[in-house]
């Protein structure tokens, strides 16, 4: 996802769009491995004319499409605490907690924020540490040291608490692997919104990492990404929205939400020449292994 400050700049244009219609539901349920329910409500509202709790409306819309479980991902202390509280009260939601890599260099007290993230990591329905990682697209040279310091600290937290590490990697493939090798990777590593080519995918698969594919894999220009998806074993594949961003084709540019996962997972099945129901079952099983079940 973009940094919170960048998402605010996109807020007005995103609100001008409408949520896409619901796709044909999946016969075998699958889960959204990475969503931002808080930002979806803030920036885009909810699909349809629903009333009442907007977060509940998004969860209900997802369930109707065969997306019966969600992982709510934190990007700062406030969103991490919000997600942990939501997971405590909603059986379909698990949470991850972290400081977004693009915002880590901007914090006046990085150490203090990391202490708060670690306190949240101890909560039982917080099952992952992320999104953390490296982003050389939006963070310049002046912020790289703080970004890497934050990434290393998140790796240590994931290892101390036995939680999955959820990595944001933008234009930083080699450096992400360098830091993981230097620190020693946790037992479970997820490459959120995988953006590499087939060669990088093969290296991640060799290391036992999970590759999570977002709506970008449906884009006409994403031939190399589909090549990466084609060689990813189903036992190491996840599907996500990164909602409200990265809406799949044919609705690119409109608000995204978990109920649109069927569009992305159908593309993945076609790319792998796989049976859709079998792929959904495999992805769901991966979720139980990574996050410990809902």
XYZ file of C-alpha atoms in Angstrom, residues 18-252:
235
model
C -17.970 3.777 -7.318
C -17.360 0.296 -6.016
C -17.523 -2.295 -8.815
C -20.373 -4.805 -8.964
C -19.925 -8.053 -7.059
C -18.371 -10.863 -9.115
C -19.660 -14.414 -9.254
C -19.056 -15.921 -5.795
C -16.445 -18.574 -5.236
C -17.712 -22.096 -4.623
C -14.809 -22.857 -2.269
C -14.157 -20.062 0.236
C -10.836 -18.280 0.291
C -9.411 -15.510 2.467
C -8.022 -12.042 1.809
C -4.457 -12.150 3.128
C -3.970 -8.376 3.189
C -6.607 -5.664 3.473
C -7.063 -2.271 5.120
C -10.680 -2.067 6.259
C -10.060 1.201 8.088
C -8.629 2.932 5.024
C -11.330 1.475 2.779
C -14.034 3.072 4.920
C -12.118 6.358 5.233
C -11.298 6.723 1.545
C -14.086 4.950 -0.308
C -16.989 4.190 2.036
C -18.808 0.879 1.543
C -20.267 -0.894 -1.487
C -23.993 -0.560 -2.094
C -26.428 1.359 0.037
C -25.722 -0.449 3.312
C -26.377 1.222 6.622
C -25.040 0.526 10.079
C -21.434 -0.423 10.823
C -19.434 0.165 7.591
C -16.701 -2.295 8.564
C -19.297 -4.986 9.183
C -20.807 -4.169 5.781
C -17.444 -4.776 4.077
C -16.965 -8.074 5.900
C -20.493 -9.171 4.973
C -20.009 -8.222 1.300
C -16.804 -10.285 1.237
C -18.524 -13.325 2.736
C -21.225 -13.183 0.043
C -18.464 -13.465 -2.591
C -16.896 -16.486 -0.906
C -14.210 -14.500 0.926
C -14.968 -15.630 4.437
C -11.858 -14.513 6.342
C -9.740 -11.354 6.303
C -6.332 -10.253 7.552
C -6.443 -6.617 8.643
C -2.980 -5.104 8.226
C -1.506 -2.305 10.332
C 0.642 0.513 8.975
C 1.238 2.597 12.105
C 0.566 2.397 15.836
C -3.021 3.651 15.595
C -4.084 1.386 12.720
C -2.315 -1.565 14.332
C -4.177 -1.061 17.591
C -7.465 -0.615 15.686
C -6.900 -3.861 13.800
C -5.998 -5.789 16.945
C -9.184 -4.552 18.633
C -11.275 -5.503 15.583
C -9.797 -9.005 15.509
C -10.606 -9.440 19.206
C -14.283 -8.857 18.570
C -14.757 -10.385 15.091
C -14.253 -14.093 14.418
C -13.606 -13.572 10.673
C -10.711 -11.137 11.164
C -7.095 -11.588 12.215
C -4.644 -8.704 12.561
C -1.053 -7.802 11.798
C 0.821 -4.867 13.320
C 3.683 -2.711 12.044
C 5.074 0.641 11.011
C 4.895 1.176 7.246
C 8.403 1.356 5.736
C 7.730 4.660 3.999
C 6.661 6.293 7.250
C 9.343 4.853 9.547
C 11.952 7.484 8.521
C 9.479 10.286 9.291
C 8.806 9.293 12.886
C 10.296 11.521 15.575
C 10.485 8.585 18.021
C 10.988 5.406 16.016
C 12.121 3.428 19.051
C 9.022 4.414 21.016
C 6.726 3.460 18.145
C 8.477 0.102 17.796
C 7.923 -0.559 21.511
C 4.206 0.025 21.026
C 4.149 -2.338 18.044
C 5.901 -4.997 20.115
C 3.325 -4.656 22.891
C 0.562 -5.217 20.344
C 2.419 -8.206 18.874
C 1.829 -10.124 22.094
C -1.949 -10.085 21.661
C -3.324 -13.531 20.735
C -5.283 -12.531 17.599
C -2.376 -10.550 16.206
C -0.847 -13.208 13.960
C 1.625 -11.261 11.854
C 4.203 -8.470 11.928
C 3.780 -6.212 8.939
C 3.566 -4.574 6.660
C 7.231 -3.837 7.067
C 10.109 -3.973 4.649
C 11.887 -1.720 2.181
C 10.662 0.741 -0.450
C 13.232 2.545 -2.564
C 10.547 3.933 -4.881
C 9.105 6.438 -2.390
C 11.862 6.690 0.228
C 15.023 8.476 -0.872
C 18.609 7.947 0.208
C 18.175 10.146 3.264
C 15.574 7.802 4.743
C 17.046 4.427 3.844
C 18.978 3.862 7.081
C 15.921 4.450 9.285
C 13.790 2.299 7.001
C 16.235 -0.584 7.252
C 16.548 -0.139 11.019
C 12.777 -0.423 11.313
C 12.702 -3.506 9.069
C 15.353 -5.244 11.155
C 13.458 -4.424 14.346
C 10.239 -5.898 12.902
C 12.089 -9.081 11.925
C 13.285 -9.417 15.515
C 9.748 -8.921 16.858
C 8.360 -11.564 14.483
C 10.980 -14.054 15.657
C 10.486 -13.294 19.366
C 6.741 -13.831 19.179
C 6.660 -16.573 16.561
C 4.544 -14.528 14.147
C 4.530 -14.347 10.355
C 6.535 -11.521 8.787
C 4.550 -9.567 6.159
C 6.915 -7.756 3.798
C 6.308 -4.640 1.738
C 8.907 -4.739 -1.061
C 8.934 -2.065 -3.721
C 11.946 -1.805 -6.015
C 14.044 -3.388 -3.258
C 14.130 -7.121 -4.008
C 17.871 -7.643 -3.504
C 18.006 -5.512 -0.375
C 15.043 -7.321 1.184
C 16.834 -10.654 0.732
C 20.086 -9.144 2.015
C 18.445 -7.980 5.258
C 16.583 -11.262 5.737
C 19.835 -13.180 5.270
C 21.680 -10.861 7.637
C 19.098 -11.064 10.417
C 17.937 -14.608 9.819
C 14.391 -14.874 8.473
C 11.495 -15.871 10.724
C 9.937 -19.273 10.147
C 7.144 -17.707 8.067
C 7.684 -14.926 5.514
C 5.009 -13.455 3.219
C 5.862 -11.208 0.269
C 2.820 -8.904 0.246
C 1.638 -7.715 -3.173
C 4.391 -9.669 -4.870
C 5.916 -7.494 -7.581
C 8.964 -9.384 -8.782
C 9.678 -11.336 -11.936
C 9.957 -15.102 -12.392
C 13.613 -15.159 -11.313
C 12.865 -13.386 -8.016
C 9.788 -15.559 -7.483
C 11.885 -18.697 -7.927
C 14.368 -17.459 -5.332
C 11.595 -16.691 -2.844
C 9.973 -20.070 -3.456
C 13.340 -21.780 -2.931
C 13.623 -20.087 0.449
C 10.163 -21.298 1.453
C 8.501 -17.877 1.428
C 4.848 -17.289 0.574
C 3.990 -15.055 -2.396
C 0.798 -13.041 -2.116
C -0.689 -11.763 -5.377
C -2.936 -8.707 -5.596
C -5.119 -7.250 -8.360
C -1.982 -6.154 -10.205
C -1.652 -9.703 -11.558
C -4.795 -9.076 -13.648
C -3.411 -5.956 -15.370
C -2.725 -6.222 -19.109
C 0.811 -4.921 -18.570
C 1.628 -7.535 -15.893
C 2.986 -10.303 -18.118
C 6.152 -10.774 -16.045
C 4.112 -10.907 -12.846
C 1.902 -13.626 -14.329
C 5.054 -15.543 -15.237
C 6.036 -15.342 -11.570
C 2.583 -16.536 -10.525
C 2.726 -19.440 -12.970
C 5.770 -20.947 -11.258
C 4.607 -20.367 -7.676
C 3.483 -23.641 -6.081
C -0.107 -23.483 -4.780
C 1.274 -24.455 -1.351
C 3.172 -21.129 -1.301
C 0.551 -18.868 -2.894
C -1.776 -16.308 -1.314
C -4.274 -13.829 -2.757
C -4.984 -10.344 -1.439
C -6.637 -7.046 -2.227
C -4.500 -4.407 -0.447
C -7.901 -2.665 -0.386
C -8.826 0.038 -1.077
C -5.957 -0.025 -3.601
C -4.974 -2.172 -6.614
C -8.466 -2.986 -7.859
C -8.348 -5.829 -10.406
C -9.240 -5.581 -14.071
C -11.697 -4.570 -15.465
C -12.278 -2.069 -12.625
C -8.795 -0.632 -12.222
